[in-house]
CSV table of C-alpha atoms in Angstrom, one decimal:
chain,number,residue,atom,x,y,z
A,17,GLN,CA,66.9,224.3,124.7
A,18,SER,CA,64.0,223.2,126.9
A,19,VAL,CA,63.5,219.6,127.8
A,20,LEU,CA,59.8,219.9,126.9
A,21,THR,CA,58.8,221.2,123.5
A,22,GLN,CA,56.0,223.7,122.9
A,23,PRO,CA,55.1,225.7,119.8
A,24,PRO,CA,56.4,229.3,120.2
A,25,SER,CA,53.1,230.9,119.4
A,26,VAL,CA,49.4,230.2,118.7
A,27,SER,CA,46.6,232.5,117.8
A,28,ALA,CA,42.9,232.5,117.5
A,29,ALA,CA,39.9,234.8,117.4
A,30,PRO,CA,37.9,235.8,120.5
A,31,GLY,CA,35.3,233.1,121.3
A,32,GLN,CA,37.2,230.4,119.5
A,33,LYS,CA,39.2,227.4,120.9
A,34,VAL,CA,42.9,226.9,120.9
A,35,THR,CA,45.2,224.0,121.9
A,36,ILE,CA,48.8,224.1,123.0
A,37,SER,CA,50.9,221.0,122.8
A,38,CYS,CA,53.8,219.9,125.0
A,39,SER,CA,56.0,217.1,123.9
A,40,GLY,CA,58.4,215.2,126.2
A,41,SER,CA,59.8,211.7,126.7
A,42,SER,CA,59.3,208.6,128.8
A,43,SER,CA,61.4,210.0,131.6
A,44,ASN,CA,59.2,213.1,132.1
A,45,ILE,CA,55.7,213.4,130.6
A,46,GLY,CA,55.6,209.6,130.0
A,47,ASN,CA,55.5,208.8,133.7
A,48,LYS,CA,54.9,212.0,135.6
A,49,TYR,CA,52.0,214.4,136.1
A,50,VAL,CA,52.0,217.5,133.9
A,51,SER,CA,51.1,221.0,135.0
A,52,TRP,CA,50.2,224.1,133.0
A,53,TYR,CA,51.0,227.7,134.0
A,54,GLN,CA,49.7,231.0,132.6
A,55,GLN,CA,52.0,234.0,132.8
A,56,LEU,CA,50.3,237.3,132.0
A,57,PRO,CA,52.6,240.1,130.9
A,58,GLY,CA,54.8,241.4,133.7
A,59,THR,CA,53.4,238.9,136.3
A,60,ALA,CA,54.5,235.7,138.0
A,61,PRO,CA,53.3,232.3,136.5
A,62,LYS,CA,50.0,231.1,137.8
A,63,LEU,CA,48.9,227.4,138.0
A,64,LEU,CA,46.1,226.5,135.6
A,65,ILE,CA,46.2,222.7,135.4
A,66,TYR,CA,47.8,220.1,137.7
A,67,GLU,CA,48.0,216.3,137.6
A,68,ASN,CA,47.4,216.4,133.8
A,69,ASN,CA,43.8,217.6,133.9
A,70,LYS,CA,42.8,219.0,137.3
A,71,ARG,CA,41.9,222.7,137.8
A,72,PRO,CA,42.7,224.5,141.0
A,73,SER,CA,39.8,226.3,142.5
A,74,GLY,CA,39.0,229.6,140.7
A,75,ILE,CA,40.2,228.4,137.3
A,76,PRO,CA,37.3,228.4,134.9
A,77,ASP,CA,36.4,225.2,133.0
A,78,ARG,CA,37.3,227.0,129.8
A,79,PHE,CA,40.8,225.6,130.6
A,80,SER,CA,41.4,221.9,130.3
A,81,GLY,CA,44.3,219.6,130.2
A,82,SER,CA,45.0,216.1,128.8
A,83,LYS,CA,47.9,213.7,128.4
A,84,SER,CA,48.6,210.9,126.1
A,85,GLY,CA,51.9,209.0,126.1
A,86,THR,CA,54.7,211.5,126.1
A,87,SER,CA,52.6,214.5,125.1
A,88,ALA,CA,50.3,216.8,126.9
A,89,THR,CA,47.8,219.3,125.7
A,90,LEU,CA,46.2,222.5,127.1
A,91,GLY,CA,42.9,223.5,125.7
A,92,ILE,CA,41.2,226.9,126.0
A,93,THR,CA,37.7,227.5,124.8
A,94,GLY,CA,35.7,230.7,124.5
A,95,LEU,CA,38.9,232.7,124.1
A,96,GLN,CA,39.0,236.2,125.7
A,97,THR,CA,41.4,239.0,125.1
A,98,GLY,CA,42.4,238.6,128.8
A,99,ASP,CA,43.7,235.1,127.9
A,100,GLU,CA,46.6,236.7,126.0
A,101,ALA,CA,49.6,235.4,127.9
A,102,ASP,CA,52.6,233.0,127.8
A,103,TYR,CA,51.7,229.4,128.7
A,104,TYR,CA,54.2,226.9,130.1
A,105,CYS,CA,54.0,223.2,130.6
A,106,GLY,CA,56.0,221.7,133.4
A,107,THR,CA,56.7,218.3,135.0
A,108,TRP,CA,59.5,216.3,136.7
A,109,ASP,CA,62.1,214.4,134.9
A,110,SER,CA,63.0,211.1,136.6
A,111,SER,CA,66.2,210.6,134.7
A,112,LEU,CA,67.5,214.1,135.4
A,113,SER,CA,65.9,214.1,138.9
A,114,ALA,CA,65.0,217.7,138.1
A,115,GLY,CA,62.1,219.9,137.4
A,116,VAL,CA,61.6,220.8,133.7
A,117,PHE,CA,59.5,223.3,131.8
A,118,GLY,CA,58.6,223.8,128.2
A,119,GLY,CA,59.9,226.8,126.2
A,120,GLY,CA,56.6,228.6,126.5
A,121,THR,CA,53.8,229.4,124.0
A,122,LYS,CA,52.6,232.9,123.4
A,123,LEU,CA,48.9,233.1,122.9
A,124,THR,CA,47.5,235.9,120.8
A,125,VAL,CA,43.8,236.5,120.7
A,126,LEU,CA,43.2,238.3,117.5
B,25,GLN,CA,46.2,231.5,152.3
B,26,ILE,CA,49.6,230.7,151.0
B,27,THR,CA,52.0,233.5,150.0
B,28,LEU,CA,55.7,233.6,149.2
B,29,LYS,CA,57.9,236.6,148.7
B,30,GLU,CA,61.5,236.7,147.4
B,31,SER,CA,64.1,239.1,148.6
B,32,GLY,CA,67.7,239.9,147.8
B,33,PRO,CA,70.0,242.2,145.9
B,34,THR,CA,68.9,243.6,142.6
B,35,LEU,CA,72.4,244.0,141.3
B,36,VAL,CA,75.5,241.8,141.7
B,37,LYS,CA,78.9,241.9,140.1
B,38,PRO,CA,80.3,239.0,138.0
B,39,THR,CA,82.0,236.3,140.2
B,40,GLU,CA,80.1,237.4,143.3
B,41,THR,CA,77.8,235.2,145.3
B,42,LEU,CA,74.0,235.8,145.2
B,43,THR,CA,71.9,235.0,148.2
B,44,LEU,CA,68.1,235.0,147.8
B,45,THR,CA,65.6,234.5,150.6
B,46,CYS,CA,62.0,233.2,150.1
B,47,THR,CA,59.8,234.2,153.1
B,48,PHE,CA,56.5,232.4,153.1
B,49,SER,CA,53.3,232.1,155.1
B,50,GLY,CA,50.2,229.9,155.1
B,51,PHE,CA,52.0,226.6,155.3
B,52,SER,CA,54.8,224.9,157.2
B,53,LEU,CA,57.8,223.4,155.6
B,54,SER,CA,57.7,220.7,158.2
B,55,THR,CA,54.5,219.3,156.8
B,56,SER,CA,54.9,216.0,154.9
B,57,GLY,CA,55.0,216.3,151.2
B,58,VAL,CA,55.6,220.0,151.0
B,59,GLY,CA,58.5,221.6,149.2
B,60,VAL,CA,59.7,225.0,148.2
B,61,GLY,CA,61.6,225.5,144.9
B,62,TRP,CA,63.3,228.2,142.9
B,63,ILE,CA,62.7,229.0,139.3
B,64,ARG,CA,64.2,231.8,137.2
B,65,GLN,CA,63.3,233.5,134.0
B,66,PRO,CA,65.9,235.5,132.0
B,67,PRO,CA,64.4,238.6,130.3
B,68,GLY,CA,62.2,237.5,127.4
B,69,LYS,CA,63.0,233.8,127.9
B,70,ALA,CA,61.5,230.7,129.3
B,71,LEU,CA,61.2,229.4,132.9
B,72,GLU,CA,64.2,227.5,134.2
B,73,TRP,CA,64.0,225.3,137.3
B,74,LEU,CA,66.9,225.7,139.7
B,75,ALA,CA,66.4,223.9,143.0
B,76,LEU,CA,63.9,222.3,145.4
B,77,ILE,CA,64.0,221.5,149.1
B,78,TYR,CA,61.5,219.2,150.8
B,79,TRP,CA,60.0,219.1,154.2
B,80,ASP,CA,62.4,216.3,155.2
B,81,ASP,CA,65.4,218.4,154.0
B,82,ASP,CA,65.8,216.3,150.8
B,83,LYS,CA,67.3,218.6,148.1
B,84,ARG,CA,67.3,218.6,144.3
B,85,TYR,CA,69.3,220.8,142.0
B,86,SER,CA,69.4,221.6,138.3
B,87,PRO,CA,72.1,219.3,136.9
B,88,SER,CA,73.6,222.1,134.8
B,89,LEU,CA,73.9,224.4,137.8
B,90,LYS,CA,74.4,222.0,140.6
B,91,SER,CA,78.0,222.9,141.4
B,92,ARG,CA,77.0,226.5,142.0
B,93,LEU,CA,73.7,226.1,144.0
B,94,THR,CA,72.9,225.6,147.6
B,95,VAL,CA,69.4,225.6,149.0
B,96,THR,CA,68.6,225.6,152.8
B,97,LYS,CA,65.5,226.0,154.9
B,98,ASP,CA,64.8,227.6,158.3
B,99,THR,CA,61.5,226.1,159.4
B,100,SER,CA,61.2,228.3,162.4
B,101,LYS,CA,61.5,231.5,160.3
B,102,ASN,CA,59.4,230.2,157.4
B,103,GLN,CA,62.3,230.9,155.0
B,104,VAL,CA,64.2,229.2,152.3
B,105,VAL,CA,67.5,230.5,151.1
B,106,LEU,CA,69.1,230.0,147.7
B,107,ILE,CA,72.8,230.7,147.2
B,108,ILE,CA,74.3,230.9,143.7
B,109,THR,CA,78.1,231.3,143.5
B,110,ASN,CA,80.2,232.8,140.7
B,111,MET,CA,77.5,234.9,139.2
B,112,ASP,CA,77.7,235.7,135.5
B,113,PRO,CA,75.8,238.1,133.3
B,114,VAL,CA,73.9,235.1,131.8
B,115,ASP,CA,72.4,234.7,135.3
B,116,THR,CA,70.5,237.9,134.9
B,117,ALA,CA,66.9,237.0,135.5
B,118,THR,CA,63.8,237.3,137.6
B,119,TYR,CA,64.0,234.7,140.3
B,120,TYR,CA,60.9,233.1,141.7
B,121,CYS,CA,60.3,230.8,144.7
B,122,ALA,CA,57.2,228.5,144.6
B,123,HIS,CA,55.4,226.1,146.9
B,124,ARG,CA,55.4,222.5,145.7
B,125,ARG,CA,52.8,220.0,146.5
B,126,SER,CA,51.0,217.2,144.6
B,127,SER,CA,53.7,217.3,141.9
B,128,THR,CA,53.1,220.9,141.0
B,129,TRP,CA,54.1,224.5,141.7
B,130,ASP,CA,50.8,225.7,143.0
B,131,PHE,CA,51.7,229.0,144.5
B,132,TRP,CA,54.4,231.4,143.3
B,133,GLY,CA,56.1,234.5,144.7
B,134,GLN,CA,56.0,237.7,142.8
B,135,GLY,CA,59.6,237.3,141.7
B,136,THR,CA,62.7,239.4,142.3
B,137,PRO,CA,64.8,240.7,139.4
B,138,VAL,CA,68.6,240.2,139.6
B,139,THR,CA,71.0,241.9,137.2
B,140,VAL,CA,74.6,240.7,137.0
B,141,SER,CA,76.9,243.6,135.8
B,142,SER,CA,80.1,245.2,136.7
């Protein structure tokens, strides 16, 4: 049971837009930065979004992040088949004094 | 360019102690604000954070595993070591180390698979 809650799966057609939600609480998302990670099959996670909405260099602007209250959202526009992956949200929990992740969302590009 | 690489045994027996080493380059663990952490992923399951050590030797552990975890650093060797005692088959997973800065895990190692079986 992950501390952060994500939908198990989402799907959309190539070229479309999809959003992935991440729900937490006041001790984590509510007062900490949220990051998003992409994990392609058989590979290590890769940072997509940090500090709620910032993209590391090399990450296309098709990927965006936002946060409101105790929830965060990852948006992906112009979907490509290469975007098929598992996506994880992550942050710090001040009550647990521990890192936390969501359960992951599998994106299928139909 | 920051890189990290995990190393350690691929197979351990139940009740044994697992020692994993993260060897990194491209940064110093004596730089203010920098940390190295460990995250694991059981087959087909989600990421699970385990431990974090900061540049000033401050350490954080997963509450559910705290009694079994020890993380240390050797700044001169650019290494971080994670020790997990009393291994169990449920600890079978790929173990990742990652660089932490600005409240995020910005660089990850490739991961090392560990199977716990007699």
